[in-house]
């Protein structure tokens, strides 16, 4: 059987990989291997304390000690049960074959570099043990870059999901760099596929089937009410989910590191002026995340206390329910472009994180100034819901990607990359 190793390091990438993993698991000709990125303190507390920058050592240190001792005495299973992403993957019925102890707290530029360094140290030994035929990643995040480098150096075929996009922040550079290290490409749109060819990738290695995240949306029941809180208690506050609300999903722009806190305060001032209930999703762990989280929590505990809720972790199916029922979604998450387009949710993209990225008719993009955000939100509220947009997929991508990974003749795809010159 062909061995295909899927690597997930964060909740957003896993949401895109899961439909493909489901299809690969169903096939008799595939051995699915799952590797998950985990926090470094489970395996090496001393190196974690040296390179991470937690917001509060006084609050964090007891947790680190308990986690490290638990792993020391009870092994990998104990670590998996303590980590949110690992728990979700196991609850979905997958067996985790290995962990990459790489992730660090800190939310600044240096911890991003250190995280990739630990990935480069740890992933090669996993590759040697699992010996996969193909490694598959959803690649535009900094921590997954080390996986791509390791595969390139170890002559292992790398399959890349959703390459060829363009956006703001460091993700744009990481995505293109991973493209040049990858051997098999699954772009989401024809425009992205065209960019891959412009970058010298061979047409025989580029397969345009749509985004697999759309596959996850097709069968989800979008019904939502306040029983949500019984299953998923909020970190801060509650709002009535049966009435109109704004979903806020806002992440750092690492190339504007010093401005993330200020820009988030502008967004929050706009939300306060609009004066509607708001559901906040915590930012990802990119550099600048601490500033955004602090600003959001200050707002939810202050000006927005009576009309806001803050959630650190929301499972994919629950996030889709929240996105699908929101009167408006605001922030800079890519889900406001892709998932929201399919769901018809009006979206306001704030700032440069998704600059130049393809989007549906449901999106208004503005700068981070309060007045611009207020105007765009009010315009989207006045418009209401949009028609379902299928430009990012029709729900069949995962089946087609899995079939291609299983049936593709790897002998015809040399691990030595060449620049394919396009004929004019």
PDB file of C-alpha atoms in Angstrom, residues 69-366:
ATOM      1  CA  UNK A  69       5.463  15.010  34.266  1.00  0.00           C
ATOM      2  CA  UNK A  70       2.336  13.514  32.708  1.00  0.00           C
ATOM      3  CA  UNK A  71       4.166  12.897  29.444  1.00  0.00           C
ATOM      4  CA  UNK A  72       7.232  11.547  31.240  1.00  0.00           C
ATOM      5  CA  UNK A  73       5.247   8.937  33.179  1.00  0.00           C
ATOM      6  CA  UNK A  74       2.461   8.117  30.707  1.00  0.00           C
ATOM      7  CA  UNK A  75       4.003   8.789  27.286  1.00  0.00           C
ATOM      8  CA  UNK A  76       2.621  10.235  24.078  1.00  0.00           C
ATOM      9  CA  UNK A  77      -1.008   9.390  24.851  1.00  0.00           C
ATOM     10  CA  UNK A  78      -1.001  11.720  27.848  1.00  0.00           C
ATOM     11  CA  UNK A  79       0.274  14.594  25.726  1.00  0.00           C
ATOM     12  CA  UNK A  80      -2.300  13.921  23.015  1.00  0.00           C
ATOM     13  CA  UNK A  81      -5.162  13.998  25.522  1.00  0.00           C
ATOM     14  CA  UNK A  82      -4.018  17.367  26.846  1.00  0.00           C
ATOM     15  CA  UNK A  83      -3.765  19.119  23.486  1.00  0.00           C
ATOM     16  CA  UNK A  84      -6.834  20.569  21.828  1.00  0.00           C
ATOM     17  CA  UNK A  85      -5.895  19.792  18.215  1.00  0.00           C
ATOM     18  CA  UNK A  86      -4.815  16.238  19.037  1.00  0.00           C
ATOM     19  CA  UNK A  87      -8.051  15.569  20.934  1.00  0.00           C
ATOM     20  CA  UNK A  88     -10.119  16.786  17.998  1.00  0.00           C
ATOM     21  CA  UNK A  89      -8.209  14.609  15.539  1.00  0.00           C
ATOM     22  CA  UNK A  90      -8.647  11.507  17.728  1.00  0.00           C
ATOM     23  CA  UNK A  91     -12.333  12.288  18.320  1.00  0.00           C
ATOM     24  CA  UNK A  92     -12.735  12.344  14.545  1.00  0.00           C
ATOM     25  CA  UNK A  93     -11.554   8.730  14.462  1.00  0.00           C
ATOM     26  CA  UNK A  94      -7.945   9.108  13.327  1.00  0.00           C
ATOM     27  CA  UNK A  95      -4.906   7.464  14.895  1.00  0.00           C
ATOM     28  CA  UNK A  96      -2.002   9.834  15.495  1.00  0.00           C
ATOM     29  CA  UNK A  97       1.243   8.153  14.472  1.00  0.00           C
ATOM     30  CA  UNK A  98       3.658  10.818  15.705  1.00  0.00           C
ATOM     31  CA  UNK A  99       3.958  14.252  17.287  1.00  0.00           C
ATOM     32  CA  UNK A 100       6.343  17.067  16.354  1.00  0.00           C
ATOM     33  CA  UNK A 101       7.205  18.907  19.603  1.00  0.00           C
ATOM     34  CA  UNK A 102       7.786  22.327  18.062  1.00  0.00           C
ATOM     35  CA  UNK A 103       5.179  24.956  18.999  1.00  0.00           C
ATOM     36  CA  UNK A 104       6.136  27.790  21.356  1.00  0.00           C
ATOM     37  CA  UNK A 105       4.170  30.489  23.103  1.00  0.00           C
ATOM     38  CA  UNK A 106       5.208  34.081  22.747  1.00  0.00           C
ATOM     39  CA  UNK A 107       3.408  35.690  19.842  1.00  0.00           C
ATOM     40  CA  UNK A 108       6.508  37.522  18.595  1.00  0.00           C
ATOM     41  CA  UNK A 109       8.821  37.249  15.589  1.00  0.00           C
ATOM     42  CA  UNK A 110      11.627  35.337  17.314  1.00  0.00           C
ATOM     43  CA  UNK A 111       9.347  32.548  18.604  1.00  0.00           C
ATOM     44  CA  UNK A 112       8.152  31.942  15.044  1.00  0.00           C
ATOM     45  CA  UNK A 113      11.742  31.329  13.961  1.00  0.00           C
ATOM     46  CA  UNK A 114      12.472  29.114  16.979  1.00  0.00           C
ATOM     47  CA  UNK A 115       9.338  27.063  16.287  1.00  0.00           C
ATOM     48  CA  UNK A 116      10.490  26.283  12.753  1.00  0.00           C
ATOM     49  CA  UNK A 117      13.921  25.418  14.108  1.00  0.00           C
ATOM     50  CA  UNK A 118      12.456  22.792  16.418  1.00  0.00           C
ATOM     51  CA  UNK A 119      10.393  21.449  13.532  1.00  0.00           C
ATOM     52  CA  UNK A 120      13.565  20.941  11.506  1.00  0.00           C
ATOM     53  CA  UNK A 121      15.148  19.119  14.443  1.00  0.00           C
ATOM     54  CA  UNK A 122      12.226  16.806  15.120  1.00  0.00           C
ATOM     55  CA  UNK A 123      10.497  15.996  11.815  1.00  0.00           C
ATOM     56  CA  UNK A 124      13.404  14.165  10.095  1.00  0.00           C
ATOM     57  CA  UNK A 125      13.418  11.394  12.726  1.00  0.00           C
ATOM     58  CA  UNK A 126       9.644  10.994  12.229  1.00  0.00           C
ATOM     59  CA  UNK A 127      10.130  10.684   8.477  1.00  0.00           C
ATOM     60  CA  UNK A 128      12.821   8.056   9.004  1.00  0.00           C
ATOM     61  CA  UNK A 129      10.496   6.028  11.244  1.00  0.00           C
ATOM     62  CA  UNK A 130       7.305   6.302   9.171  1.00  0.00           C
ATOM     63  CA  UNK A 131       9.004   6.206   5.736  1.00  0.00           C
ATOM     64  CA  UNK A 132       6.029   7.703   3.816  1.00  0.00           C
ATOM     65  CA  UNK A 133       5.727   7.708   0.031  1.00  0.00           C
ATOM     66  CA  UNK A 134       4.038  11.113   0.053  1.00  0.00           C
ATOM     67  CA  UNK A 135       3.697  13.832   2.695  1.00  0.00           C
ATOM     68  CA  UNK A 136       0.673  16.120   2.400  1.00  0.00           C
ATOM     69  CA  UNK A 137       0.377  19.588   3.923  1.00  0.00           C
ATOM     70  CA  UNK A 138      -1.882  22.604   3.651  1.00  0.00           C
ATOM     71  CA  UNK A 139       0.889  25.102   3.295  1.00  0.00           C
ATOM     72  CA  UNK A 140       0.966  28.791   4.059  1.00  0.00           C
ATOM     73  CA  UNK A 141       1.762  28.916   7.766  1.00  0.00           C
ATOM     74  CA  UNK A 142       5.227  29.497   9.141  1.00  0.00           C
ATOM     75  CA  UNK A 143       5.415  26.347  11.284  1.00  0.00           C
ATOM     76  CA  UNK A 144       4.658  24.038   8.342  1.00  0.00           C
ATOM     77  CA  UNK A 145       7.607  25.402   6.376  1.00  0.00           C
ATOM     78  CA  UNK A 146      10.026  23.172   8.316  1.00  0.00           C
ATOM     79  CA  UNK A 147       8.033  20.116   7.181  1.00  0.00           C
ATOM     80  CA  UNK A 148       8.439  21.131   3.539  1.00  0.00           C
ATOM     81  CA  UNK A 149      12.190  21.704   3.967  1.00  0.00           C
ATOM     82  CA  UNK A 150      12.654  18.316   5.648  1.00  0.00           C
ATOM     83  CA  UNK A 151      10.806  16.506   2.830  1.00  0.00           C
ATOM     84  CA  UNK A 152      12.869  18.281   0.177  1.00  0.00           C
ATOM     85  CA  UNK A 153      16.151  17.420   1.867  1.00  0.00           C
ATOM     86  CA  UNK A 154      15.104  13.784   2.413  1.00  0.00           C
ATOM     87  CA  UNK A 155      13.861  13.169  -1.163  1.00  0.00           C
ATOM     88  CA  UNK A 156      10.234  12.559  -0.185  1.00  0.00           C
ATOM     89  CA  UNK A 157       7.386  13.591  -2.482  1.00  0.00           C
ATOM     90  CA  UNK A 158       5.450  16.535  -1.023  1.00  0.00           C
ATOM     91  CA  UNK A 159       1.812  17.273  -1.898  1.00  0.00           C
ATOM     92  CA  UNK A 160       0.726  20.858  -1.327  1.00  0.00           C
ATOM     93  CA  UNK A 161      -2.903  21.932  -0.819  1.00  0.00           C
ATOM     94  CA  UNK A 162      -4.034  25.445  -1.854  1.00  0.00           C
ATOM     95  CA  UNK A 163      -0.788  26.730  -3.310  1.00  0.00           C
ATOM     96  CA  UNK A 164      -0.758  29.551  -5.824  1.00  0.00           C
ATOM     97  CA  UNK A 165      -2.900  31.925  -3.743  1.00  0.00           C
ATOM     98  CA  UNK A 166      -1.734  35.445  -2.982  1.00  0.00           C
ATOM     99  CA  UNK A 167      -2.300  37.330   0.263  1.00  0.00           C
ATOM    100  CA  UNK A 168      -0.684  39.715   2.706  1.00  0.00           C
ATOM    101  CA  UNK A 169       1.599  38.970   5.711  1.00  0.00           C
ATOM    102  CA  UNK A 170       4.418  36.388   5.759  1.00  0.00           C
ATOM    103  CA  UNK A 171       2.009  33.644   4.656  1.00  0.00           C
ATOM    104  CA  UNK A 172       2.345  34.882   1.075  1.00  0.00           C
ATOM    105  CA  UNK A 173       6.102  34.228   1.010  1.00  0.00           C
ATOM    106  CA  UNK A 174       5.808  30.931   2.881  1.00  0.00           C
ATOM    107  CA  UNK A 175       3.142  29.655   0.494  1.00  0.00           C
ATOM    108  CA  UNK A 176       5.241  30.351  -2.604  1.00  0.00           C
ATOM    109  CA  UNK A 177       8.382  28.931  -0.995  1.00  0.00           C
ATOM    110  CA  UNK A 178       6.549  25.697  -0.187  1.00  0.00           C
ATOM    111  CA  UNK A 179       5.307  25.537  -3.782  1.00  0.00           C
ATOM    112  CA  UNK A 180       8.922  25.437  -4.986  1.00  0.00           C
ATOM    113  CA  UNK A 181       9.671  22.599  -2.536  1.00  0.00           C
ATOM    114  CA  UNK A 182       6.553  20.592  -3.474  1.00  0.00           C
ATOM    115  CA  UNK A 183       6.079  17.964  -6.164  1.00  0.00           C
ATOM    116  CA  UNK A 184       2.276  17.619  -6.371  1.00  0.00           C
ATOM    117  CA  UNK A 185      -0.055  20.622  -6.296  1.00  0.00           C
ATOM    118  CA  UNK A 186      -3.772  20.954  -5.508  1.00  0.00           C
ATOM    119  CA  UNK A 187      -4.669  24.647  -5.976  1.00  0.00           C
ATOM    120  CA  UNK A 188      -8.189  25.753  -5.127  1.00  0.00           C
ATOM    121  CA  UNK A 189      -8.910  27.871  -8.220  1.00  0.00           C
ATOM    122  CA  UNK A 190      -7.936  28.217 -11.851  1.00  0.00           C
ATOM    123  CA  UNK A 191      -6.217  31.533 -11.097  1.00  0.00           C
ATOM    124  CA  UNK A 192      -4.052  29.894  -8.428  1.00  0.00           C
ATOM    125  CA  UNK A 193      -3.208  27.059 -10.822  1.00  0.00           C
ATOM    126  CA  UNK A 194      -2.121  29.628 -13.427  1.00  0.00           C
ATOM    127  CA  UNK A 195       0.270  31.179 -10.903  1.00  0.00           C
ATOM    128  CA  UNK A 196       1.809  27.769 -10.186  1.00  0.00           C
ATOM    129  CA  UNK A 197       2.554  27.349 -13.882  1.00  0.00           C
ATOM    130  CA  UNK A 198       4.040  30.851 -13.944  1.00  0.00           C
ATOM    131  CA  UNK A 199       6.317  29.736 -11.103  1.00  0.00           C
ATOM    132  CA  UNK A 200       7.706  26.930 -13.269  1.00  0.00           C
ATOM    133  CA  UNK A 201       5.662  23.959 -12.020  1.00  0.00           C
ATOM    134  CA  UNK A 202       4.912  21.263 -14.592  1.00  0.00           C
ATOM    135  CA  UNK A 203       1.245  21.088 -15.754  1.00  0.00           C
ATOM    136  CA  UNK A 204       1.230  17.314 -15.119  1.00  0.00           C
ATOM    137  CA  UNK A 205       1.701  17.973 -11.380  1.00  0.00           C
ATOM    138  CA  UNK A 206      -1.059  20.585 -10.977  1.00  0.00           C
ATOM    139  CA  UNK A 207      -4.613  19.394 -10.224  1.00  0.00           C
ATOM    140  CA  UNK A 208      -7.377  21.976  -9.743  1.00  0.00           C
ATOM    141  CA  UNK A 209     -10.240  20.428  -7.821  1.00  0.00           C
ATOM    142  CA  UNK A 210     -11.313  23.261  -5.506  1.00  0.00           C
ATOM    143  CA  UNK A 211     -10.755  23.815  -1.797  1.00  0.00           C
ATOM    144  CA  UNK A 212     -11.414  20.753   0.389  1.00  0.00           C
ATOM    145  CA  UNK A 213     -12.843  23.015   3.105  1.00  0.00           C
ATOM    146  CA  UNK A 214     -15.960  23.366   0.945  1.00  0.00           C
ATOM    147  CA  UNK A 215     -16.467  19.594   1.243  1.00  0.00           C
ATOM    148  CA  UNK A 216     -16.891  20.081   4.996  1.00  0.00           C
ATOM    149  CA  UNK A 217     -19.650  22.636   4.508  1.00  0.00           C
ATOM    150  CA  UNK A 218     -21.908  20.582   2.287  1.00  0.00           C
ATOM    151  CA  UNK A 219     -23.257  18.269   4.980  1.00  0.00           C
ATOM    152  CA  UNK A 220     -23.096  20.482   8.106  1.00  0.00           C
ATOM    153  CA  UNK A 221     -26.389  21.259   9.838  1.00  0.00           C
ATOM    154  CA  UNK A 222     -26.224  25.028  10.337  1.00  0.00           C
ATOM    155  CA  UNK A 223     -28.933  25.209  13.016  1.00  0.00           C
ATOM    156  CA  UNK A 224     -27.722  27.230  16.021  1.00  0.00           C
ATOM    157  CA  UNK A 225     -29.219  28.293  19.329  1.00  0.00           C
ATOM    158  CA  UNK A 226     -28.067  29.085  22.871  1.00  0.00           C
ATOM    159  CA  UNK A 227     -27.610  25.420  23.772  1.00  0.00           C
ATOM    160  CA  UNK A 228     -24.243  26.012  22.075  1.00  0.00           C
ATOM    161  CA  UNK A 229     -22.903  27.322  25.401  1.00  0.00           C
ATOM    162  CA  UNK A 230     -23.749  24.097  27.234  1.00  0.00           C
ATOM    163  CA  UNK A 231     -21.520  22.152  24.863  1.00  0.00           C
ATOM    164  CA  UNK A 232     -18.933  24.903  24.415  1.00  0.00           C
ATOM    165  CA  UNK A 233     -18.662  27.237  27.431  1.00  0.00           C
ATOM    166  CA  UNK A 234     -17.235  30.629  26.515  1.00  0.00           C
ATOM    167  CA  UNK A 235     -14.026  32.015  27.963  1.00  0.00           C
ATOM    168  CA  UNK A 236     -15.612  35.448  28.422  1.00  0.00           C
ATOM    169  CA  UNK A 237     -19.293  36.464  28.241  1.00  0.00           C
ATOM    170  CA  UNK A 238     -22.360  35.210  26.359  1.00  0.00           C
ATOM    171  CA  UNK A 239     -24.649  36.643  23.691  1.00  0.00           C
ATOM    172  CA  UNK A 240     -28.008  35.511  22.329  1.00  0.00           C
ATOM    173  CA  UNK A 241     -27.157  33.450  19.248  1.00  0.00           C
ATOM    174  CA  UNK A 242     -30.751  33.481  18.028  1.00  0.00           C
ATOM    175  CA  UNK A 243     -30.495  37.239  17.312  1.00  0.00           C
ATOM    176  CA  UNK A 244     -28.260  39.064  14.785  1.00  0.00           C
ATOM    177  CA  UNK A 245     -24.578  39.162  15.751  1.00  0.00           C
ATOM    178  CA  UNK A 246     -21.180  39.937  14.233  1.00  0.00           C
ATOM    179  CA  UNK A 247     -18.609  37.130  14.098  1.00  0.00           C
ATOM    180  CA  UNK A 248     -15.064  38.461  14.531  1.00  0.00           C
ATOM    181  CA  UNK A 249     -12.107  36.352  13.305  1.00  0.00           C
ATOM    182  CA  UNK A 250      -8.993  38.521  13.251  1.00  0.00           C
ATOM    183  CA  UNK A 251      -5.367  37.339  13.067  1.00  0.00           C
ATOM    184  CA  UNK A 252      -1.956  39.048  13.200  1.00  0.00           C
ATOM    185  CA  UNK A 253      -0.164  40.502  10.202  1.00  0.00           C
ATOM    186  CA  UNK A 254       3.418  39.565  11.020  1.00  0.00           C
ATOM    187  CA  UNK A 255       4.939  42.047   8.569  1.00  0.00           C
ATOM    188  CA  UNK A 256       3.067  44.785  10.476  1.00  0.00           C
ATOM    189  CA  UNK A 257       4.018  43.326  13.841  1.00  0.00           C
ATOM    190  CA  UNK A 258       4.200  46.589  15.803  1.00  0.00           C
ATOM    191  CA  UNK A 259       0.774  47.762  14.576  1.00  0.00           C
ATOM    192  CA  UNK A 260      -1.380  44.725  15.382  1.00  0.00           C
ATOM    193  CA  UNK A 261      -2.564  45.968  18.776  1.00  0.00           C
ATOM    194  CA  UNK A 262      -3.373  49.464  17.455  1.00  0.00           C
ATOM    195  CA  UNK A 263      -5.182  48.133  14.384  1.00  0.00           C
ATOM    196  CA  UNK A 264      -7.233  45.768  16.532  1.00  0.00           C
ATOM    197  CA  UNK A 265      -8.227  48.676  18.789  1.00  0.00           C
ATOM    198  CA  UNK A 266      -9.508  50.487  15.680  1.00  0.00           C
ATOM    199  CA  UNK A 267     -11.569  47.428  14.736  1.00  0.00           C
ATOM    200  CA  UNK A 268     -12.955  47.174  18.265  1.00  0.00           C
ATOM    201  CA  UNK A 269     -13.876  50.865  18.301  1.00  0.00           C
ATOM    202  CA  UNK A 270     -15.790  50.309  15.069  1.00  0.00           C
ATOM    203  CA  UNK A 271     -17.641  47.339  16.558  1.00  0.00           C
ATOM    204  CA  UNK A 272     -18.507  49.423  19.603  1.00  0.00           C
ATOM    205  CA  UNK A 273     -19.916  52.140  17.348  1.00  0.00           C
ATOM    206  CA  UNK A 274     -22.027  49.645  15.380  1.00  0.00           C
ATOM    207  CA  UNK A 275     -23.410  48.468  18.745  1.00  0.00           C
ATOM    208  CA  UNK A 276     -24.392  44.877  17.903  1.00  0.00           C
ATOM    209  CA  UNK A 277     -23.636  41.623  19.767  1.00  0.00           C
ATOM    210  CA  UNK A 278     -20.221  40.231  18.820  1.00  0.00           C
ATOM    211  CA  UNK A 279     -18.713  36.729  18.947  1.00  0.00           C
ATOM    212  CA  UNK A 280     -14.895  36.822  19.036  1.00  0.00           C
ATOM    213  CA  UNK A 281     -12.676  33.918  17.971  1.00  0.00           C
ATOM    214  CA  UNK A 282      -9.153  34.008  19.425  1.00  0.00           C
ATOM    215  CA  UNK A 283      -6.383  34.782  16.903  1.00  0.00           C
ATOM    216  CA  UNK A 284      -3.898  32.176  15.726  1.00  0.00           C
ATOM    217  CA  UNK A 285      -0.396  31.988  17.225  1.00  0.00           C
ATOM    218  CA  UNK A 286       1.427  34.118  14.625  1.00  0.00           C
ATOM    219  CA  UNK A 287       3.663  36.928  15.881  1.00  0.00           C
ATOM    220  CA  UNK A 288       1.391  39.682  17.165  1.00  0.00           C
ATOM    221  CA  UNK A 289      -1.283  37.321  18.496  1.00  0.00           C
ATOM    222  CA  UNK A 290      -0.737  38.348  22.114  1.00  0.00           C
ATOM    223  CA  UNK A 291      -1.505  41.976  21.290  1.00  0.00           C
ATOM    224  CA  UNK A 292      -4.712  41.050  19.491  1.00  0.00           C
ATOM    225  CA  UNK A 293      -5.852  38.693  22.280  1.00  0.00           C
ATOM    226  CA  UNK A 294      -5.180  41.331  24.934  1.00  0.00           C
ATOM    227  CA  UNK A 295      -7.115  43.967  22.985  1.00  0.00           C
ATOM    228  CA  UNK A 296     -10.070  41.613  22.485  1.00  0.00           C
ATOM    229  CA  UNK A 297     -10.187  40.540  26.124  1.00  0.00           C
ATOM    230  CA  UNK A 298      -9.917  44.159  27.307  1.00  0.00           C
ATOM    231  CA  UNK A 299     -12.865  45.029  25.108  1.00  0.00           C
ATOM    232  CA  UNK A 300     -14.977  42.020  26.115  1.00  0.00           C
ATOM    233  CA  UNK A 301     -14.363  42.815  29.778  1.00  0.00           C
ATOM    234  CA  UNK A 302     -14.909  46.558  29.346  1.00  0.00           C
ATOM    235  CA  UNK A 303     -16.781  48.518  26.655  1.00  0.00           C
ATOM    236  CA  UNK A 304     -18.268  45.420  25.051  1.00  0.00           C
ATOM    237  CA  UNK A 305     -18.937  43.439  28.228  1.00  0.00           C
ATOM    238  CA  UNK A 306     -22.713  43.303  27.821  1.00  0.00           C
ATOM    239  CA  UNK A 307     -22.742  42.381  24.141  1.00  0.00           C
ATOM    240  CA  UNK A 308     -19.669  40.231  23.451  1.00  0.00           C
ATOM    241  CA  UNK A 309     -18.283  36.736  23.899  1.00  0.00           C
ATOM    242  CA  UNK A 310     -14.687  35.510  23.528  1.00  0.00           C
ATOM    243  CA  UNK A 311     -13.866  31.913  22.586  1.00  0.00           C
ATOM    244  CA  UNK A 312     -10.331  30.539  22.505  1.00  0.00           C
ATOM    245  CA  UNK A 313     -11.055  27.250  20.716  1.00  0.00           C
ATOM    246  CA  UNK A 314     -14.052  26.396  18.528  1.00  0.00           C
ATOM    247  CA  UNK A 315     -14.306  23.097  16.653  1.00  0.00           C
ATOM    248  CA  UNK A 316     -14.629  23.397  12.872  1.00  0.00           C
ATOM    249  CA  UNK A 317     -18.263  22.312  12.659  1.00  0.00           C
ATOM    250  CA  UNK A 318     -19.230  24.774  15.401  1.00  0.00           C
ATOM    251  CA  UNK A 319     -17.273  27.585  13.769  1.00  0.00           C
ATOM    252  CA  UNK A 320     -19.112  26.926  10.494  1.00  0.00           C
ATOM    253  CA  UNK A 321     -22.433  27.200  12.339  1.00  0.00           C
ATOM    254  CA  UNK A 322     -21.341  30.538  13.832  1.00  0.00           C
ATOM    255  CA  UNK A 323     -20.121  31.803  10.458  1.00  0.00           C
ATOM    256  CA  UNK A 324     -23.207  30.606   8.616  1.00  0.00           C
ATOM    257  CA  UNK A 325     -25.595  32.316  11.037  1.00  0.00           C
ATOM    258  CA  UNK A 326     -23.707  35.596  11.504  1.00  0.00           C
ATOM    259  CA  UNK A 327     -25.344  38.778  10.225  1.00  0.00           C
ATOM    260  CA  UNK A 328     -21.830  39.920   9.274  1.00  0.00           C
ATOM    261  CA  UNK A 329     -18.362  38.402   9.671  1.00  0.00           C
ATOM    262  CA  UNK A 330     -15.502  40.861  10.245  1.00  0.00           C
ATOM    263  CA  UNK A 331     -11.716  40.567  10.547  1.00  0.00           C
ATOM    264  CA  UNK A 332      -9.085  39.091   8.247  1.00  0.00           C
ATOM    265  CA  UNK A 333      -9.466  35.301   8.378  1.00  0.00           C
ATOM    266  CA  UNK A 334      -9.368  33.484   5.035  1.00  0.00           C
ATOM    267  CA  UNK A 335     -12.609  31.789   6.091  1.00  0.00           C
ATOM    268  CA  UNK A 336     -14.376  35.109   5.458  1.00  0.00           C
ATOM    269  CA  UNK A 337     -13.349  34.744   1.807  1.00  0.00           C
ATOM    270  CA  UNK A 338     -13.889  31.047   1.151  1.00  0.00           C
ATOM    271  CA  UNK A 339     -16.274  29.471   3.644  1.00  0.00           C
ATOM    272  CA  UNK A 340     -18.337  32.657   3.896  1.00  0.00           C
ATOM    273  CA  UNK A 341     -18.629  32.851   0.097  1.00  0.00           C
ATOM    274  CA  UNK A 342     -20.156  29.374  -0.027  1.00  0.00           C
ATOM    275  CA  UNK A 343     -22.414  30.124   2.970  1.00  0.00           C
ATOM    276  CA  UNK A 344     -23.471  33.537   1.637  1.00  0.00           C
ATOM    277  CA  UNK A 345     -22.408  35.387   4.795  1.00  0.00           C
ATOM    278  CA  UNK A 346     -21.660  39.103   4.308  1.00  0.00           C
ATOM    279  CA  UNK A 347     -18.013  39.731   5.202  1.00  0.00           C
ATOM    280  CA  UNK A 348     -15.804  42.734   5.936  1.00  0.00           C
ATOM    281  CA  UNK A 349     -12.067  42.116   5.469  1.00  0.00           C
ATOM    282  CA  UNK A 350     -10.011  44.533   7.558  1.00  0.00           C
ATOM    283  CA  UNK A 351      -6.398  45.445   6.730  1.00  0.00           C
ATOM    284  CA  UNK A 352      -3.823  43.787   4.487  1.00  0.00           C
ATOM    285  CA  UNK A 353      -3.688  40.138   5.608  1.00  0.00           C
ATOM    286  CA  UNK A 354      -5.818  38.961   2.647  1.00  0.00           C
ATOM    287  CA  UNK A 355      -4.604  41.589   0.204  1.00  0.00           C
ATOM    288  CA  UNK A 356      -5.088  40.598  -3.480  1.00  0.00           C
ATOM    289  CA  UNK A 357      -6.634  37.229  -2.547  1.00  0.00           C
ATOM    290  CA  UNK A 358      -9.541  35.936  -4.616  1.00  0.00           C
ATOM    291  CA  UNK A 359     -12.903  36.572  -3.035  1.00  0.00           C
ATOM    292  CA  UNK A 360     -16.597  36.222  -3.722  1.00  0.00           C
ATOM    293  CA  UNK A 361     -19.206  38.942  -4.063  1.00  0.00           C
ATOM    294  CA  UNK A 362     -19.875  38.723  -0.322  1.00  0.00           C
ATOM    295  CA  UNK A 363     -16.688  40.636   0.625  1.00  0.00           C
ATOM    296  CA  UNK A 364     -15.937  44.292   1.215  1.00  0.00           C
ATOM    297  CA  UNK A 365     -12.253  45.000   1.934  1.00  0.00           C
ATOM    298  CA  UNK A 366     -11.268  48.119   3.906  1.00  0.00           C
TER     299      UNK A 366
END
